[in-house]
Amino acid sequence: MDINFHNASGGEWRADCSLAFIFEGERPVSPVLFEQAPWMEISPALRDAAGKKEEMTLLHGHPELSLPRVLVLGLGKKADASLQTLRLAVAKALQYCRTKGFQSVGLPVEGLLSLTEAYSAPLELLVKEVVLSALVGLYSCESYRGTGKKENSPEDPRRFTLLLSEKHTPDTIHRAAREGEAEAAGIVFARELINGPANHITPTVLAEKASELARTHTFSCTVLKPEQIRALGMGAFWAVAQGAKEEPRFIILEHCPKGKEQDAPLVFIGKGLTFDTGGISLKPAAKMHEMKGDMGGAAAVLGFFKALGALANADELPRVIGLIPTTENMPGGHATRPGDTVTTLSGQTVEILNTDAEGRLILCDAITYAQKEWKPAAIVDIATLTGACVIALGDLGAGVFTKDKELRRCVLDAAETTGELYWPLPLWDDYDANLKSDVADIANIGPREGGAIHAALFLQRFVEKNTRWMHLDIAGPGYVVKPTALSPVPGGTGTGVRIFCELARKLKVKNTA
Ligand code: BES
Ligand code: MN
Ligand code: ZN
């Protein structure tokens, strides 16, 4: 679906269906729309629009008019206005327009202007959120259908048009729409990778996607192959990869604006398990297919770079490096056995007591790699790391682990901006001793109780004293089973993409390496 603008000062707006908003017990908030579609006033259905949350009322004018239909979207009580309600309303509206076969959907920008007070948000932000919600709300995974394609997937509307009555669209509004479009592209890119089955989205394919992004947007990209991963001494990553026939990859993507070559980079690390069977510590069969989504962290990093490529002001952002260790975790004759010990890139040895605690094994070597290679301004890793985090925060909550107050505040602010549920969990030193191994420097699991914390404490062992570091556990929100309006199909959500965009924009990084 294309996003465009239509300026008609004194003239006529044109769209198969135009969107209007209404708060509970009030009149629709688009006065200009009433001027452009005066028939609304006498439309009988207008009386049915009570403004309740999630309510949609379709008004019909004469079919020959340039604005023949208006879809009135309820936003609930004005006093309880939250951006999330607006996002959901827009996403559902676009889904509805798709089922009706409308080709063009219009949105009067003046209608949004009337919402700025209720949402205490600038018009630009509303434009961005509305554009983004329209695009991500239409996402569904259709790449793997065959003969069933037609019946399963009605066509998206072709255009989402922002309607203005002034002659010119202000620059800031233009930029806001493009920003929403860019971040939506990142999210859709991530979702498509997560929903891609493991026989299609292999580590090799992830690496190809990364180099494709680099080619299109002039990022630099280096991909390490199995021999290099092994020769470098990534013994923990290798221990996970060695059981799989599919080859592992270690992806390094870099965005470095001119003049920032000497800056300390922000490093984003994403867990890239294209499939997690558990290895010899095999998972139960029920729901195992969901483990194609165990590369949700990697998808977030790649989706962030996709968004970065589409952002007009990417050069104003800091130098950012994305690291993705990616492999399958399979059982087999070459697989790591419970009780095996390996030497990590850091030199510390690990006793692998449970081969299903593999995410931390591939991440710890990536964390060490980042510190050996650069002096990172900060390292943020993102991973579908523990079932325990889902138990702690529920299926939509992401765990935030860091001792750095500024990083924590920045990520919580980001989540508030995007409407995602990120919440701090502790890195208690008292629990660190739970990772003691009888034979090696550290064991890869601790007690089940507090499992998300033990996983985070494991990673912390690989972070040097003066490195700023944060770990995000997205085991819950990375992949949803119950669809939501913004993720209308079950599967990958692309959480992390927007959070990384916000971090890159807001995090203060010092400009010296
Ligand atoms: N990928 C899983 C975590 C996971 C579980 C993600 C459910 C999404 C939904 C991870 O590799 C894993 O298996 N973790 C184990 C760790 C345990 C063996 C210490 C877990 O959470 O059970
Ligand atoms: Mn696992
Ligand atoms: Zn895993």
XYZ file of C-alpha atoms and ligand atoms in Angstrom:
537
model
C 0.000 0.000 0.000
C 1.376 3.388 -1.001
C 1.264 6.364 1.319
C 0.549 9.630 -0.456
C -0.773 13.139 0.062
C -3.655 14.893 -1.581
C -3.906 18.649 -1.242
C -7.139 20.180 -2.372
C -7.587 23.742 -1.310
C -11.176 24.527 -2.154
C -11.263 21.497 -4.426
C -12.401 17.991 -3.814
C -10.872 15.175 -1.848
C -11.085 11.791 -3.477
C -11.030 8.358 -1.769
C -13.146 5.201 -1.859
C -13.412 5.461 1.878
C -12.380 8.222 4.222
C -11.654 7.725 7.928
C -13.108 9.875 10.697
C -12.708 9.616 14.465
C -15.264 9.985 17.205
C -14.980 10.060 21.011
C -17.732 8.512 23.081
C -20.783 10.756 23.286
C -19.328 13.421 20.958
C -19.527 14.388 17.302
C -16.933 13.101 14.815
C -13.812 15.248 15.140
C -13.300 16.066 11.448
C -15.028 19.404 10.755
C -13.356 19.748 7.356
C -14.628 16.335 6.362
C -18.190 17.553 6.927
C -17.443 20.366 4.464
C -16.017 17.968 1.897
C -18.757 15.392 2.411
C -21.786 17.421 3.508
C -24.024 14.383 3.023
C -22.560 12.952 6.248
C -24.827 15.242 8.230
C -27.998 13.555 6.969
C -26.572 10.045 6.826
C -28.848 7.910 9.033
C -25.904 5.741 10.114
C -24.169 8.746 11.680
C -26.675 8.460 14.523
C -25.424 4.936 15.237
C -21.856 6.066 15.864
C -21.646 6.224 19.642
C -17.849 6.488 19.744
C -17.260 3.321 21.764
C -13.784 1.816 21.595
C -13.339 -0.510 18.578
C -16.687 0.585 17.115
C -16.759 1.117 13.325
C -19.673 2.743 11.528
C -19.744 2.941 7.737
C -21.603 5.913 6.284
C -22.731 5.871 2.655
C -23.166 8.839 0.383
C -24.073 8.749 -3.293
C -21.792 6.292 -5.121
C -20.806 8.890 -7.763
C -19.386 11.345 -5.239
C -15.636 11.829 -4.877
C -15.990 10.895 -1.188
C -18.707 8.221 -1.336
C -18.020 6.588 2.049
C -16.836 7.567 5.515
C -15.776 5.023 8.101
C -16.271 6.468 11.568
C -13.909 4.989 14.166
C -14.790 4.996 17.844
C -11.968 5.979 20.205
C -13.724 5.527 23.557
C -13.960 8.203 26.228
C -11.928 11.315 25.529
C -10.687 11.358 29.111
C -9.122 7.883 28.688
C -7.539 8.649 25.311
C -4.423 6.567 24.685
C -2.380 6.338 21.524
C -2.755 2.573 21.559
C -6.525 2.948 21.023
C -5.836 5.136 17.997
C -3.315 2.621 16.607
C -5.741 -0.262 17.011
C -8.631 1.694 15.480
C -6.589 2.527 12.380
C -5.241 -1.008 12.003
C -8.754 -2.488 12.244
C -10.139 0.106 9.838
C -7.595 -0.818 7.170
C -8.305 -4.518 7.649
C -11.996 -3.771 7.189
C -11.346 -1.690 4.060
C -9.380 -4.603 2.662
C -12.264 -7.033 3.163
C -14.536 -4.520 1.387
C -12.125 -4.241 -1.539
C -11.691 -0.451 -1.215
C -8.760 0.687 -3.351
C -8.053 4.013 -1.734
C -8.436 4.990 1.909
C -8.307 8.659 2.876
C -7.471 10.309 6.153
C -8.104 14.026 6.699
C -5.063 15.428 8.501
C -7.323 18.065 10.070
C -9.144 15.214 11.792
C -5.875 14.277 13.470
C -5.212 17.887 14.356
C -8.383 17.825 16.419
C -6.955 14.865 18.355
C -3.682 16.482 19.430
C -5.167 17.926 22.586
C -6.840 14.721 23.778
C -3.630 12.747 23.177
C -1.321 15.571 24.286
C 0.795 14.702 21.284
C 2.005 16.842 18.394
C 0.317 16.377 15.023
C 3.535 14.922 13.575
C 3.511 12.071 16.071
C -0.131 11.247 15.304
C 0.602 11.227 11.572
C 3.536 8.883 12.114
C 1.600 6.490 14.354
C -1.410 6.395 12.037
C 0.679 5.664 8.940
C 2.652 2.992 10.776
C -0.473 1.340 12.211
C -2.178 1.288 8.824
C 0.787 -0.512 7.276
C 1.598 -3.014 10.022
C -2.109 -3.693 10.588
C -2.371 -5.004 7.040
C 0.550 -7.386 7.379
C -0.099 -11.053 6.872
C 2.265 -13.807 5.826
C 1.302 -14.929 2.337
C 4.640 -15.971 0.835
C 4.219 -19.644 1.588
C 0.718 -20.269 0.228
C 0.298 -22.175 -2.997
C -3.036 -22.905 -4.596
C -4.813 -21.467 -1.558
C -3.389 -18.016 -2.154
C -6.486 -16.428 -3.721
C -9.050 -17.427 -1.141
C -6.774 -16.582 1.768
C -5.625 -13.157 0.792
C -7.854 -10.354 -0.453
C -5.876 -7.470 -1.993
C -4.699 -4.615 0.226
C -5.980 -1.134 -0.576
C -3.566 0.452 -3.051
C -3.340 3.853 -1.464
C -3.545 5.424 1.958
C -3.971 9.114 1.273
C -3.428 11.895 3.787
C -5.941 14.576 2.842
C -5.166 18.247 3.383
C -7.068 21.360 2.452
C -3.974 23.580 2.350
C -2.067 23.833 -0.937
C 1.173 22.471 0.490
C 1.916 19.698 2.926
C 4.186 21.046 5.667
C 7.653 19.437 5.609
C 7.304 18.161 9.144
C 4.113 16.271 8.243
C 5.783 14.799 5.203
C 8.743 13.644 7.257
C 6.506 12.181 9.965
C 4.628 10.092 7.409
C 7.874 8.855 5.865
C 9.191 7.975 9.314
C 6.087 5.909 10.018
C 6.486 4.249 6.655
C 10.172 3.476 7.305
C 9.573 1.902 10.707
C 6.619 -0.075 9.365
C 8.858 -1.419 6.590
C 11.332 -2.550 9.258
C 8.599 -4.283 11.250
C 7.126 -6.012 8.201
C 10.617 -7.126 7.156
C 11.185 -8.618 10.624
C 7.769 -10.329 10.700
C 8.328 -11.915 7.318
C 11.654 -13.371 8.510
C 10.183 -14.659 11.776
C 7.168 -16.245 10.093
C 9.385 -17.779 7.443
C 9.702 -21.506 8.179
C 13.099 -22.833 9.211
C 13.542 -24.762 5.958
C 13.306 -21.435 4.102
C 14.891 -18.965 6.518
C 18.230 -20.601 7.278
C 21.329 -18.881 8.706
C 22.647 -18.621 5.142
C 19.454 -16.874 4.041
C 19.621 -14.438 6.982
C 23.169 -13.578 5.940
C 22.023 -13.035 2.342
C 19.236 -10.742 3.570
C 21.814 -8.761 5.530
C 24.148 -8.340 2.570
C 21.204 -7.403 0.369
C 20.289 -4.654 2.848
C 23.897 -3.508 2.839
C 24.008 -3.376 -0.947
C 20.775 -1.395 -1.209
C 21.499 1.099 1.531
C 25.302 1.295 1.591
C 25.794 -0.299 4.978
C 28.876 -2.423 5.264
C 28.382 -6.120 5.838
C 30.776 -8.918 6.722
C 29.657 -12.515 7.102
C 31.805 -15.044 8.935
C 31.541 -18.655 7.751
C 31.879 -21.806 9.888
C 35.668 -22.125 9.543
C 36.146 -18.512 10.630
C 33.749 -18.806 13.572
C 35.684 -21.815 14.773
C 39.141 -20.421 14.082
C 38.335 -17.214 15.952
C 37.628 -19.277 19.055
C 33.878 -18.850 19.420
C 33.663 -22.182 21.230
C 30.225 -21.555 22.759
C 28.624 -20.496 19.467
C 30.322 -23.454 17.821
C 28.966 -25.877 20.442
C 25.427 -24.950 19.398
C 26.177 -24.949 15.662
C 28.100 -28.216 15.498
C 25.000 -30.417 15.738
C 23.328 -28.940 12.674
C 23.837 -29.827 9.036
C 22.804 -26.271 8.095
C 25.874 -24.001 8.270
C 26.030 -21.204 10.889
C 26.861 -17.603 10.074
C 28.083 -14.633 12.098
C 26.709 -11.446 10.545
C 28.269 -8.013 11.036
C 26.273 -5.059 9.646
C 27.425 -1.481 10.059
C 25.836 1.912 9.547
C 28.550 4.547 9.701
C 27.647 8.080 8.596
C 30.504 10.095 7.057
C 32.775 11.614 9.673
C 31.712 9.183 12.402
C 34.299 6.493 11.553
C 36.145 7.144 14.816
C 33.025 7.244 16.997
C 32.356 4.544 19.542
C 29.563 2.484 17.937
C 26.249 1.485 19.417
C 26.170 -2.322 19.101
C 22.888 -4.238 18.713
C 23.155 -8.028 19.037
C 20.278 -10.299 17.969
C 19.805 -13.983 18.800
C 19.446 -15.816 15.492
C 18.304 -19.375 16.185
C 16.544 -20.195 12.915
C 15.227 -23.277 14.707
C 15.572 -24.421 18.308
C 14.765 -28.094 18.869
C 16.533 -27.942 22.222
C 19.345 -30.145 20.882
C 20.020 -33.344 22.865
C 17.988 -31.760 25.716
C 15.121 -32.053 23.233
C 11.987 -29.945 23.602
C 8.528 -31.583 23.772
C 6.719 -31.869 20.406
C 3.750 -29.640 21.275
C 4.331 -26.100 20.032
C 7.860 -26.894 18.883
C 7.078 -25.343 15.488
C 6.957 -21.958 17.194
C 10.728 -22.230 17.584
C 11.098 -21.097 13.965
C 10.611 -17.745 15.668
C 13.699 -18.139 17.851
C 15.477 -15.657 15.570
C 13.153 -12.815 16.627
C 16.136 -10.938 18.061
C 18.041 -11.250 14.787
C 14.924 -10.133 12.901
C 14.677 -7.058 15.143
C 18.262 -6.092 14.303
C 17.729 -6.650 10.568
C 14.373 -4.853 10.681
C 16.058 -1.931 12.416
C 18.588 -1.701 9.577
C 15.763 -1.951 7.048
C 14.067 1.023 8.743
C 17.387 2.874 8.944
C 17.793 2.468 5.194
C 14.425 4.124 4.621
C 14.892 6.960 7.124
C 15.679 10.293 5.525
C 17.843 11.425 8.437
C 19.885 8.246 8.968
C 23.102 10.266 8.676
C 22.162 12.247 11.758
C 22.000 9.026 13.770
C 25.037 7.531 15.493
C 27.322 4.844 14.152
C 25.527 1.525 14.736
C 26.776 -2.036 14.392
C 24.475 -5.055 14.247
C 25.840 -8.456 15.223
C 23.893 -11.629 14.520
C 25.139 -15.053 15.505
C 22.830 -17.419 13.638
C 22.494 -21.199 13.618
C 20.076 -24.058 14.197
C 20.027 -26.027 17.454
C 19.656 -29.662 16.422
C 20.166 -33.093 17.996
C 22.343 -35.581 16.127
C 25.586 -37.468 16.125
C 27.662 -34.299 16.143
C 25.557 -32.445 18.667
C 26.871 -31.169 21.982
C 26.087 -33.508 24.894
C 24.834 -32.321 28.290
C 27.937 -32.120 30.454
C 30.287 -31.104 27.630
C 32.597 -28.201 28.412
C 33.725 -25.621 25.880
C 35.981 -22.581 25.796
C 34.280 -19.312 24.866
C 35.842 -16.469 22.873
C 36.479 -14.710 26.200
C 38.624 -17.598 27.439
C 36.112 -18.549 30.149
C 34.989 -22.170 30.020
C 31.333 -23.230 30.140
C 29.796 -26.506 31.242
C 26.762 -27.057 29.012
C 24.356 -28.761 31.406
C 21.346 -28.205 29.167
C 21.698 -27.892 25.392
C 18.348 -26.081 25.264
C 19.915 -23.080 26.997
C 21.643 -22.319 23.692
C 20.747 -18.660 23.161
C 23.115 -17.461 25.882
C 25.870 -19.585 24.336
C 25.732 -17.877 20.975
C 25.175 -14.432 22.521
C 28.111 -14.595 24.949
C 30.594 -14.983 22.106
C 28.976 -12.098 20.220
C 29.231 -9.887 23.320
C 32.930 -10.743 23.630
C 33.455 -10.165 19.903
C 31.967 -6.665 20.170
C 34.325 -5.713 22.988
C 37.381 -7.190 21.278
C 36.650 -5.493 17.982
C 35.450 -2.051 19.140
C 35.032 0.046 22.234
C 31.206 0.111 22.109
C 29.337 3.170 23.341
C 26.806 0.592 24.531
C 25.851 -3.008 23.773
C 22.185 -3.960 23.633
C 21.303 -7.592 23.013
C 17.810 -8.771 22.135
C 16.731 -12.393 22.325
C 13.845 -14.818 22.628
C 15.852 -16.149 25.535
C 13.742 -17.771 28.253
C 10.334 -19.299 28.841
C 10.803 -18.054 32.404
C 10.528 -14.450 31.208
C 7.097 -15.278 29.766
C 6.080 -16.732 33.134
C 7.289 -13.574 34.880
C 5.818 -10.902 32.574
C 3.126 -12.717 30.598
C 3.067 -13.297 26.861
C 3.318 -9.654 25.826
C 5.947 -8.415 28.285
C 9.632 -8.013 27.424
C 12.208 -8.180 30.219
C 14.727 -5.338 30.483
C 17.981 -6.192 32.274
C 20.614 -3.531 32.873
C 22.483 -1.805 35.665
C 22.811 1.329 33.521
C 20.072 3.724 34.619
C 20.209 5.838 31.481
C 19.900 2.821 29.170
C 16.972 1.575 31.233
C 15.207 4.919 31.190
C 15.785 5.291 27.475
C 14.312 1.880 26.652
C 11.302 2.336 28.957
C 10.609 5.747 27.386
C 10.938 4.174 23.943
C 8.435 1.464 24.829
C 6.025 4.056 26.152
C 6.301 5.910 22.851
C 5.654 2.791 20.774
C 3.016 1.256 23.053
C 5.048 -1.896 23.651
C 5.307 -3.579 27.051
C 8.912 -3.543 28.270
C 9.579 -3.873 31.982
C 12.709 -4.003 34.183
C 13.828 -7.238 35.829
C 16.752 -7.464 38.261
C 20.388 -8.520 37.820
C 20.819 -9.566 41.452
C 24.431 -10.293 42.354
C 23.205 -12.685 45.053
C 22.023 -15.091 42.344
C 25.274 -15.074 40.389
C 26.738 -17.927 42.450
C 23.868 -20.119 41.171
C 25.775 -20.426 37.893
C 28.639 -22.292 39.571
C 29.879 -25.347 37.694
C 31.594 -28.373 39.243
C 34.089 -28.588 36.406
C 34.178 -25.340 34.375
C 34.237 -21.583 35.086
C 30.466 -21.300 34.705
C 27.438 -23.514 33.977
C 24.990 -22.558 31.237
C 21.953 -22.947 33.488
C 20.966 -22.027 37.032
C 17.862 -22.993 39.003
C 14.510 -22.885 37.166
C 13.217 -20.314 39.609
C 14.220 -16.901 38.319
C 15.278 -18.489 35.033
C 15.204 -15.218 33.075
C 17.454 -13.585 35.671
C 19.940 -16.467 35.597
C 20.133 -16.263 31.816
C 20.819 -12.520 32.045
C 23.442 -13.066 34.763
C 25.134 -15.622 32.506
C 25.440 -12.994 29.761
C 26.669 -10.399 32.261
C 29.714 -12.607 32.980
C 30.944 -11.717 29.482
C 30.522 -7.958 29.840
C 33.655 -6.064 30.885
C 33.546 -3.647 33.818
C 33.331 -0.420 31.857
C 31.056 -1.560 29.063
C 27.498 -0.212 29.093
C 25.214 -3.180 28.442
C 21.520 -4.011 28.358
C 19.746 -7.305 27.677
C 16.179 -7.495 26.320
C 14.326 -10.822 26.694
C 11.518 -10.893 24.101
C 10.547 -14.585 24.446
C 6.935 -13.463 25.053
C 6.243 -10.527 22.725
C 8.548 -11.649 19.901
C 6.000 -14.198 18.720
C 2.289 -14.069 19.482
C -0.156 -16.953 19.308
C -3.219 -14.808 19.966
C -3.425 -12.178 17.233
C -3.709 -8.496 18.175
C -5.040 -5.670 16.001
C -1.506 -4.494 15.195
C -0.326 -8.077 14.649
C -3.539 -9.405 13.125
C -2.015 -12.728 12.223
C -0.389 -14.998 14.798
C 3.393 -15.187 14.571
C 6.271 -12.710 14.614
C 5.583 -9.157 15.796
C 8.819 -7.368 14.943
C 9.145 -6.032 18.471
C 12.531 -4.407 18.954
C 12.603 -2.638 15.583
C 10.983 0.543 16.874
C 12.762 0.291 20.226
C 16.119 0.278 18.404
C 15.060 3.226 16.234
C 14.213 5.168 19.380
C 17.471 4.161 21.113
C 19.511 5.249 18.091
C 17.698 8.595 18.123
C 17.653 9.285 21.835
C 20.613 7.579 23.477
C 23.442 9.978 24.253
C 26.605 8.447 22.840
C 29.955 10.120 23.310
C 31.668 10.942 20.053
C 35.106 9.579 20.787
C 36.286 6.018 20.461
N 14.205 -20.261 22.721
C 13.995 -20.737 24.035
C 13.166 -19.778 24.893
C 11.730 -19.575 24.488
C 10.715 -20.316 25.072
C 11.388 -18.584 23.578
C 9.407 -20.087 24.722
C 10.069 -18.372 23.217
C 9.084 -19.109 23.793
C 15.337 -20.927 24.730
O 16.389 -21.310 23.916
C 15.152 -22.009 25.730
O 14.922 -23.121 25.335
N 15.272 -21.684 27.006
C 15.099 -22.621 28.056
C 16.196 -22.410 29.071
C 16.273 -23.485 30.110
C 16.725 -24.773 29.489
C 17.249 -23.034 31.167
C 13.728 -22.386 28.683
O 13.309 -21.229 28.782
O 13.064 -23.367 29.009
Mn 16.493 -23.426 23.669
Zn 16.261 -20.760 21.950
